[in-house]
Coordinates of C-alpha atoms in Angstrom, one line a residue:
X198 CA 45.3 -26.3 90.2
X199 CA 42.1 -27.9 89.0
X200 CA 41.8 -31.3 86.9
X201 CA 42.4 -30.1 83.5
X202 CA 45.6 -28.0 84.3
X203 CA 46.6 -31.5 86.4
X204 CA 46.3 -33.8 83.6
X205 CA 47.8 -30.8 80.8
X206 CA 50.8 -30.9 83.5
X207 CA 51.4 -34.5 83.7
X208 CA 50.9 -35.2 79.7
X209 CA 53.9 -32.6 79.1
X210 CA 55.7 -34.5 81.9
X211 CA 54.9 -37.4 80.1
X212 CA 55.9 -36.3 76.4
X213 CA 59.1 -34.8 78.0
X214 CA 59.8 -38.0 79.6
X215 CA 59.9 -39.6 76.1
X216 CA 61.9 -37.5 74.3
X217 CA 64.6 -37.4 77.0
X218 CA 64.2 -41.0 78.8
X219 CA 66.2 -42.4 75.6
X220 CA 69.9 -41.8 75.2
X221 CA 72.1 -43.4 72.9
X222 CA 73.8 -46.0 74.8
X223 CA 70.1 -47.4 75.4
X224 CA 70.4 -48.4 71.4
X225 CA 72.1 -50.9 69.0
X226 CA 74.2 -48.0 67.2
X227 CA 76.3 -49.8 64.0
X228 CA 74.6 -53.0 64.8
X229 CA 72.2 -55.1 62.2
X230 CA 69.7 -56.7 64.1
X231 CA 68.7 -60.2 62.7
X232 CA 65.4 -61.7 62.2
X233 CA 62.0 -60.2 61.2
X234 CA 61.9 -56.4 60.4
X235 CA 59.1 -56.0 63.0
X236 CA 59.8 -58.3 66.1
X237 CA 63.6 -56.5 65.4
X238 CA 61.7 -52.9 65.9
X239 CA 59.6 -53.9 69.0
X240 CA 63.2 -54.3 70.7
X241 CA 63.5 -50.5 70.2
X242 CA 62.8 -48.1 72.4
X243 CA 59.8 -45.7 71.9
X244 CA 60.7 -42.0 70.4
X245 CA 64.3 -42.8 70.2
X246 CA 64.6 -42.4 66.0
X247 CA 65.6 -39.3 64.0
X248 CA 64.6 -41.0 60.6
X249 CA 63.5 -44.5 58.3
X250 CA 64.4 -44.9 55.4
X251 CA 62.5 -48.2 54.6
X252 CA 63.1 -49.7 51.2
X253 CA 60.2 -52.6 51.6
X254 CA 59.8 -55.9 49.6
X255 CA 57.7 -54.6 46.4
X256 CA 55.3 -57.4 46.1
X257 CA 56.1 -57.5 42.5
X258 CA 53.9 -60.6 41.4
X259 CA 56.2 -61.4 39.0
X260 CA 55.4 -65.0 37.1
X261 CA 58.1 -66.8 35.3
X262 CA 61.5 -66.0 33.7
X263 CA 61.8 -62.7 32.3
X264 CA 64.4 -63.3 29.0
X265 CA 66.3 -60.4 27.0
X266 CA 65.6 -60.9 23.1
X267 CA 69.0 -62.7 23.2
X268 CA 67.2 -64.9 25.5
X269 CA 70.1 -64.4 28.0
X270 CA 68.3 -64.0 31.5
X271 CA 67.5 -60.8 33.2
X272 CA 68.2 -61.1 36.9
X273 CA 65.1 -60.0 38.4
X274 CA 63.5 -59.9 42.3
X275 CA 62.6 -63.8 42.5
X276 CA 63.6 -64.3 46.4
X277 CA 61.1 -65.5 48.8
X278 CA 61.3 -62.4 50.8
X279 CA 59.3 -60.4 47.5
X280 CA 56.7 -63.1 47.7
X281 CA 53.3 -62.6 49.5
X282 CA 50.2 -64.7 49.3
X283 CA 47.6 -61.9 48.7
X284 CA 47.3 -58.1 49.1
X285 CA 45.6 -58.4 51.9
X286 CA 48.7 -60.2 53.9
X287 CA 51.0 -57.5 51.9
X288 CA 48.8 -55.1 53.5
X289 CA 48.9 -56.6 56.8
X290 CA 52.7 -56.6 57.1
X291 CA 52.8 -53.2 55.6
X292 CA 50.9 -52.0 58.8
X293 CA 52.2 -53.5 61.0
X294 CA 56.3 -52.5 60.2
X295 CA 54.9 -48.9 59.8
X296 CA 52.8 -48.8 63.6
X297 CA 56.1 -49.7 64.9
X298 CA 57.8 -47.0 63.0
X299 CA 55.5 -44.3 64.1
X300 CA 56.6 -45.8 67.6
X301 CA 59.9 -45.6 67.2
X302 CA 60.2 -41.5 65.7
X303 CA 60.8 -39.1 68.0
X304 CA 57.9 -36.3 67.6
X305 CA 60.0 -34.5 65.5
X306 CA 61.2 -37.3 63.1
X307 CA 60.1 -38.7 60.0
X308 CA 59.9 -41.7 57.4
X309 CA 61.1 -42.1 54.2
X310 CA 59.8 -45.0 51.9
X311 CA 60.4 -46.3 48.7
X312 CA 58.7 -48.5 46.1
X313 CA 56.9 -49.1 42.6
X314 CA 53.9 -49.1 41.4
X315 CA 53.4 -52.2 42.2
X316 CA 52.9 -51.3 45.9
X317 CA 53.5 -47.7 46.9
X318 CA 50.2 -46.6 46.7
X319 CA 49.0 -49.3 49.2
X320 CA 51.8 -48.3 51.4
X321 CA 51.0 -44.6 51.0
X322 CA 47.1 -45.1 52.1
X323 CA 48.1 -47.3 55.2
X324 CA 50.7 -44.3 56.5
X325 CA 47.8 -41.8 56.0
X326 CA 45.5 -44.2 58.0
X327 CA 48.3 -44.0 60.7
X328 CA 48.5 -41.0 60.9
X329 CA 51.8 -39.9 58.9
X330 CA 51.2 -36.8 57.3
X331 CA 53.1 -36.7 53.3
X332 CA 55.1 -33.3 53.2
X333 CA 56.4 -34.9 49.4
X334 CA 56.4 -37.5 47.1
X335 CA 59.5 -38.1 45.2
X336 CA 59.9 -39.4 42.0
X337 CA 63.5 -41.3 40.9
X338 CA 63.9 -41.1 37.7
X339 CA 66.7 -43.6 36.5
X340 CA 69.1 -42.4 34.0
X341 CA 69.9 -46.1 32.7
X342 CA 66.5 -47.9 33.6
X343 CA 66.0 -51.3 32.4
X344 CA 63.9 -51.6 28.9
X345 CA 60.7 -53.3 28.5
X346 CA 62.3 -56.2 26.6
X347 CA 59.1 -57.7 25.7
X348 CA 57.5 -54.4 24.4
X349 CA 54.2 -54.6 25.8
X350 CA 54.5 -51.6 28.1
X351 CA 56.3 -48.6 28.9
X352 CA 59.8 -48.8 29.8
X353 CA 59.5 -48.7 33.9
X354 CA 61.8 -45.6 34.2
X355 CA 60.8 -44.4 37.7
X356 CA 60.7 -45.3 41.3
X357 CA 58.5 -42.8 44.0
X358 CA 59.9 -42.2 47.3
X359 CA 57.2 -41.0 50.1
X360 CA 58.6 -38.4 52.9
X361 CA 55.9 -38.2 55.7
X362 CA 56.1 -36.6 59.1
X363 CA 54.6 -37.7 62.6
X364 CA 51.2 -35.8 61.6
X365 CA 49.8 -32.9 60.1
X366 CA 51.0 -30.2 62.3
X367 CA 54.4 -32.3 63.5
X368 CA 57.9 -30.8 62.9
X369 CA 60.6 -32.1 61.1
X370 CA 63.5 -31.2 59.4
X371 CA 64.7 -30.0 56.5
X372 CA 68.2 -28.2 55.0
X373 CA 66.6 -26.1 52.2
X374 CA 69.7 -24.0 52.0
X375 CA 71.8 -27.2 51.7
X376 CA 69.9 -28.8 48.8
X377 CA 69.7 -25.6 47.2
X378 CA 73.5 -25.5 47.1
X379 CA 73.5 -29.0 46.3
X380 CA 71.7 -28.4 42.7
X381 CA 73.4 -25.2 41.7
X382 CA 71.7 -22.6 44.3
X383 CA 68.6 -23.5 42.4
X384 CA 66.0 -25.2 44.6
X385 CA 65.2 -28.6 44.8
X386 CA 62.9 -30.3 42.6
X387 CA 60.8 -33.2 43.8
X388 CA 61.6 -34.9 41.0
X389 CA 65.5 -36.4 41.1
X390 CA 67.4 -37.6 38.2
X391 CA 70.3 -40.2 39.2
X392 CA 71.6 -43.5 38.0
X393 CA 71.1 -47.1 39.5
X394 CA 73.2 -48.8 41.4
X395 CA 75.9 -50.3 38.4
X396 CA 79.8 -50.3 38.2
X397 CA 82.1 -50.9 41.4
X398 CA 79.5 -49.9 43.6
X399 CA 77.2 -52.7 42.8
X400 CA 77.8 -55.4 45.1
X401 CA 78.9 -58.7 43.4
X402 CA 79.5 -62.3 44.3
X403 CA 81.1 -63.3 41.3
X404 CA 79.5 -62.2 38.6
X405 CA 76.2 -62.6 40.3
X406 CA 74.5 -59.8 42.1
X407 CA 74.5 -60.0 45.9
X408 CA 71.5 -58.2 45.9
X409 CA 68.6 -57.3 43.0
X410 CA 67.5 -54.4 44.1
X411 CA 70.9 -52.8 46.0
X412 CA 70.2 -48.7 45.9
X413 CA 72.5 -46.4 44.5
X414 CA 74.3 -44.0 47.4
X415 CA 73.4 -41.0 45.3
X416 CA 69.7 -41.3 46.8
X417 CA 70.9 -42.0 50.0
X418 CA 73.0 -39.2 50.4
X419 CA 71.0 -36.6 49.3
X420 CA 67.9 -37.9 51.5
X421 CA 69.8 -38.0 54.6
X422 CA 71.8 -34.5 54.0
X423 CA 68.9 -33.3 53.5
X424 CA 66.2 -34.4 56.5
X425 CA 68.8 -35.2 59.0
X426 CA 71.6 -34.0 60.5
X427 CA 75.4 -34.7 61.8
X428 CA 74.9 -37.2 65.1
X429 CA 71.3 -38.4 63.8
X430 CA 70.2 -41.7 64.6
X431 CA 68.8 -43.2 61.3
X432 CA 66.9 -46.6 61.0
X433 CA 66.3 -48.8 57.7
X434 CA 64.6 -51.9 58.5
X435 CA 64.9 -53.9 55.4
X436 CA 69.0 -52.9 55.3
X437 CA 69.5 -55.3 52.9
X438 CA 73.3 -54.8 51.6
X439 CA 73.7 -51.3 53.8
X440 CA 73.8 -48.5 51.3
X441 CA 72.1 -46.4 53.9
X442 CA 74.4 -47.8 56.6
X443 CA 77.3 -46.5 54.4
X444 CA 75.9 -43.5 54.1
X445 CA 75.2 -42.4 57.3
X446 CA 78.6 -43.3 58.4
X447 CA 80.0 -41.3 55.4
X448 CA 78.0 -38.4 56.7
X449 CA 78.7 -38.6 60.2
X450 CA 75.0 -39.9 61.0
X451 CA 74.5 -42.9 63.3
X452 CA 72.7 -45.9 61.8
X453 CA 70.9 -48.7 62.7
X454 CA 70.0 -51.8 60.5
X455 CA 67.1 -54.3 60.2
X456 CA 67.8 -57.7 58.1
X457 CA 66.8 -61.5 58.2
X458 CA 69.1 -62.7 55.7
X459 CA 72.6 -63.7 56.7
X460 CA 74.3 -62.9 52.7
X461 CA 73.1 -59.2 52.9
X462 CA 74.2 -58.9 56.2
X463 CA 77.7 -60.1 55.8
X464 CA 77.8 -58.4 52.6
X465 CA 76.9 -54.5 54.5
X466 CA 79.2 -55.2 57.1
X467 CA 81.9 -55.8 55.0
X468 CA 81.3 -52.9 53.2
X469 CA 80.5 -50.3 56.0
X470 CA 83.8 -51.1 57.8
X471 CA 85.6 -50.3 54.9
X472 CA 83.5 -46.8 54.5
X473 CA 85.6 -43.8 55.9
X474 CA 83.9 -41.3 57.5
X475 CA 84.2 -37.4 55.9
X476 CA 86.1 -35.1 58.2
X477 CA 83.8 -32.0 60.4
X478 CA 84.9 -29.2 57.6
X479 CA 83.3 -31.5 55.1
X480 CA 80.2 -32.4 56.6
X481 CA 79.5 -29.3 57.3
X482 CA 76.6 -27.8 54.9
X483 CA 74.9 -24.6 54.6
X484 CA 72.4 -23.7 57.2
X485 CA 69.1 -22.1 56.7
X486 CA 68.8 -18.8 58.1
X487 CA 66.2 -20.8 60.4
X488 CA 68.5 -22.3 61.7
X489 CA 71.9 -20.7 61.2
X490 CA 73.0 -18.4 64.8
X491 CA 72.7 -14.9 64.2
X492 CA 75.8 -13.4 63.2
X493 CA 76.6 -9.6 64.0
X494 CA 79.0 -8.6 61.3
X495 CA 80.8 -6.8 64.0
X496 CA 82.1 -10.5 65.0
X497 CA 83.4 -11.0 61.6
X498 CA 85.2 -7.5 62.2
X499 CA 86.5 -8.5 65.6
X500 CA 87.8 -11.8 63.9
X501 CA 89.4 -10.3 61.6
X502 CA 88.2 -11.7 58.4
X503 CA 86.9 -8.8 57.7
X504 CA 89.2 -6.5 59.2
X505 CA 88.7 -2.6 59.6
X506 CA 89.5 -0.3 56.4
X507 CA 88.4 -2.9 54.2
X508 CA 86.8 -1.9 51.2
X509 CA 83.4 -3.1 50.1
X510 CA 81.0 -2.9 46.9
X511 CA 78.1 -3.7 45.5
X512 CA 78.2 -6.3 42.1
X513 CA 78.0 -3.9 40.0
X514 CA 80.5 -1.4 41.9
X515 CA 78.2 1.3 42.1
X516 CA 79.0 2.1 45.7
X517 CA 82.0 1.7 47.1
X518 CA 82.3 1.9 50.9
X519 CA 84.6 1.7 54.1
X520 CA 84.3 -1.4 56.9
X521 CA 84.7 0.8 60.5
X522 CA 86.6 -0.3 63.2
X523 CA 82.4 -1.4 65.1
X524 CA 81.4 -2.9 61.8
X525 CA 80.0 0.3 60.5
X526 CA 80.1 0.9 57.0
X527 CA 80.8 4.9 55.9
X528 CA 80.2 5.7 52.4
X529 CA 81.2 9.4 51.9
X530 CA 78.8 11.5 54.2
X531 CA 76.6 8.6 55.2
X532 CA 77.3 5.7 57.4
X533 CA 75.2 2.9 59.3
X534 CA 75.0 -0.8 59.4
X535 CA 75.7 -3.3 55.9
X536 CA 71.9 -3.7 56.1
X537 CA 70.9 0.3 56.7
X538 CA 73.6 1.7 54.2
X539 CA 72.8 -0.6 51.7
X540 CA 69.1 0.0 51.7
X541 CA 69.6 3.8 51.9
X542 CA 71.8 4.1 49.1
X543 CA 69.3 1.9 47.3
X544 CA 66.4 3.9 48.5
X545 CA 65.7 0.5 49.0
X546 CA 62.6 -0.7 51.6
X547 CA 65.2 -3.5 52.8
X548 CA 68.6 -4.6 52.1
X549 CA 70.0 -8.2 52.9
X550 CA 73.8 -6.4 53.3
X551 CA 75.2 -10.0 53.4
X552 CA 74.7 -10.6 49.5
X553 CA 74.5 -7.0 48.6
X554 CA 78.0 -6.0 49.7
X555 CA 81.0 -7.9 48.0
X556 CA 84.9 -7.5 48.5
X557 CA 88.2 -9.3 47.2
X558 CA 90.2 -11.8 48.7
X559 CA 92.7 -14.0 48.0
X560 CA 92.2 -11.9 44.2
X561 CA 88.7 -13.2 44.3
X562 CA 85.3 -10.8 44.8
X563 CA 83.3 -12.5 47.7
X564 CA 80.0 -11.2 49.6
X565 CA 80.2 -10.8 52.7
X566 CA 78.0 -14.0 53.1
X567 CA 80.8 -16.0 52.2
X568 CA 83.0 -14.6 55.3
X569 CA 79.6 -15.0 57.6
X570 CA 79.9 -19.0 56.3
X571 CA 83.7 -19.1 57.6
X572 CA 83.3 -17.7 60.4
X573 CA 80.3 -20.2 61.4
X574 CA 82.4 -23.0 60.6
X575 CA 85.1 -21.6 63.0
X576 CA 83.0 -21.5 66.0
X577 CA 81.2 -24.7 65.6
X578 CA 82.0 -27.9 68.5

């Protein structure tokens, strides 16, 4: 073996090492480590993330009270952690919690990060630098954002979220099929419209806000159902009052939380132990065909949710033909697969026999696709 085959050997050895050297006892599962964001993440072990979700201080140089025309005060980020003495040390701390999140991802993970205008676009150029690579940028629009009381800009109606893999050619993961179903079998659009955080889900010590800048679960759920999956180890550094802590739990993913200050801390704790987990059935989500097993509709035969002699049609009943004891379908003369009959009769290049053919049950019209779904449900651990 010569020298370049050595070292091409011992790198894969290497990279193999990493991704299977960590297991999850080695980490801090349900905990919330205290301290700084960043000497909290060194304690980490390398490639041993699924996905960040990092909701950052925003740096929002804001100067003075900010007053409704009431004059009544608008509870706004004043808190120390917000407060930096330049860009430049913003910038510095920015890199510095991001190296350490590259670290941390396994090759196949990936970072999600929120912010304003105020600082997302710094944060975006230092990820690029580090080599992230941006599949999307998100924008939140708020259904009930906060006016511009003093009317000398535009009404700040918006956040952007930044999803960014290892690297340019890095894989990562994504349930297309599931957010698809999730917005009405129409795909998802990069742009989401959901409320903020308001009613008995904000977080209140009194009448005072725990926390000015608590995220409403509706984000968090549909970013973690759609780039992770059940048993994922997810990471927020700045956990703040745990809205992604409560999340993952609800979703059956496994989380683990960064935060210096004791209030929020207590605060997510409380509220994550009382967050009940959804049973399997319901965390289950629809698969992309990526990633879904093949299915022979034979099985669904042999199961019996399909059973033989069943009837089965095309939406607009055109074609009305008979399920065979080996999954077979005979229409008349003519018989072959749900695939091969459909396309024939058709005269069809292709067929996808899973949504062409359709049959009743429970007084209902189904396609077949729906049985397929069942039966993957039923054979899952």
């Amino acid at each position: 073996m010569g020298v370049l085959e050595t070292t091409k050997t011992q790198v894969r050895t290497r990279k193999k090492h990493v991704q299977t050297a960590v297991s999850k006892a080695d980490l801090p599962l349900g905990q919330i480590l205290d301290g700084d964001c960043i000497e909290a993440m060194r304690s980490l072990p390398d490639a041993s993330i699924d996905l960040i979700f990092a909701d950052p201080p925003y740096n929002l140089q804001l100067g003075g009270d900010l007053n409704r025309p009431d004059g009544s005060h608008v509870d706004a980020v004043t808190d120390e952690w917000d407060r930096f003495d330049s860009f430049n040390t913003y910038d510095g701390f920015t890199r510095d919690w991001l190296a350490e999140a590259k670290r941390l991802l396994k090759p196949d993970g990936a970072l999600w990060v929120i912010g304003s205008y105020h600082n997302i676009y710094r944060v975006g150029a230092i990820l690029q630098d580090l080599g992230f690579w941006i599949l999307n940028d998100i924008v939140w629009r708020k259904t009930n954002p906060m006016p511009n009381f003093r009317g000398t800009r535009f009404t700040n109606a918006h956040e952007t979220l930044i999803w960014a893999s290892q690297g340019e050619k890095a894989k990562y993961h994504f349930n297309y099929t599931a957010m698809k179903t999730l917005n009405d079998e129409l795909q998802m659009r990069s742009d989401w419209v959901l409320p903020i955080c308001s009613g008995g889900e904000r977080l209140k010590e009194g009448k005072t806000k725990v926390h000015p800048t608590q995220k409403p679960e509706s984000l968090l759920y549909r970013v973690l159902l759609a780039t992770t999956e059940k048993g994922d180890v997810v990471l927020d550094p700045f956990f703040g009052t745990g809205t992604t802590g409560a999340v993952a739990k609800r979703l059956g993913r496994d989380w683990i939380g960064c935060e210096r200050e004791g209030v929020y801390r207590k605060a997510a704790l409380e509220r994550i132990d009382k967050e009940l987990p959804l049973d399997e059935s319901a965390i289950a989500t629809m698969q992309s065909k990526r990633n879904a097993p093949r299915v022979a509709f034979g099985a669904l035969v042999e199961a019996g949710l399909v059973p033989p002699g069943t009837k089965v049609f095309d939406k607009k009943r055109r074609w009305e033909a008979t399920v065979r004891a080996d999954g077979s379908l005979e229409y008349g003369k003519q018989h072959g697969s749900i695939h091969g009959l459909g396309k024939d009769l058709q005269g069809a290049p292709s067929c996808n026999g899973w949504t062409f053919w359709h049959f009743e049950q429970n007084d209902k019209v189904e396609a077949l696709d729906a049985a397929r779904q069942t039966y993957l449900l039923s054979i899952e651990d």
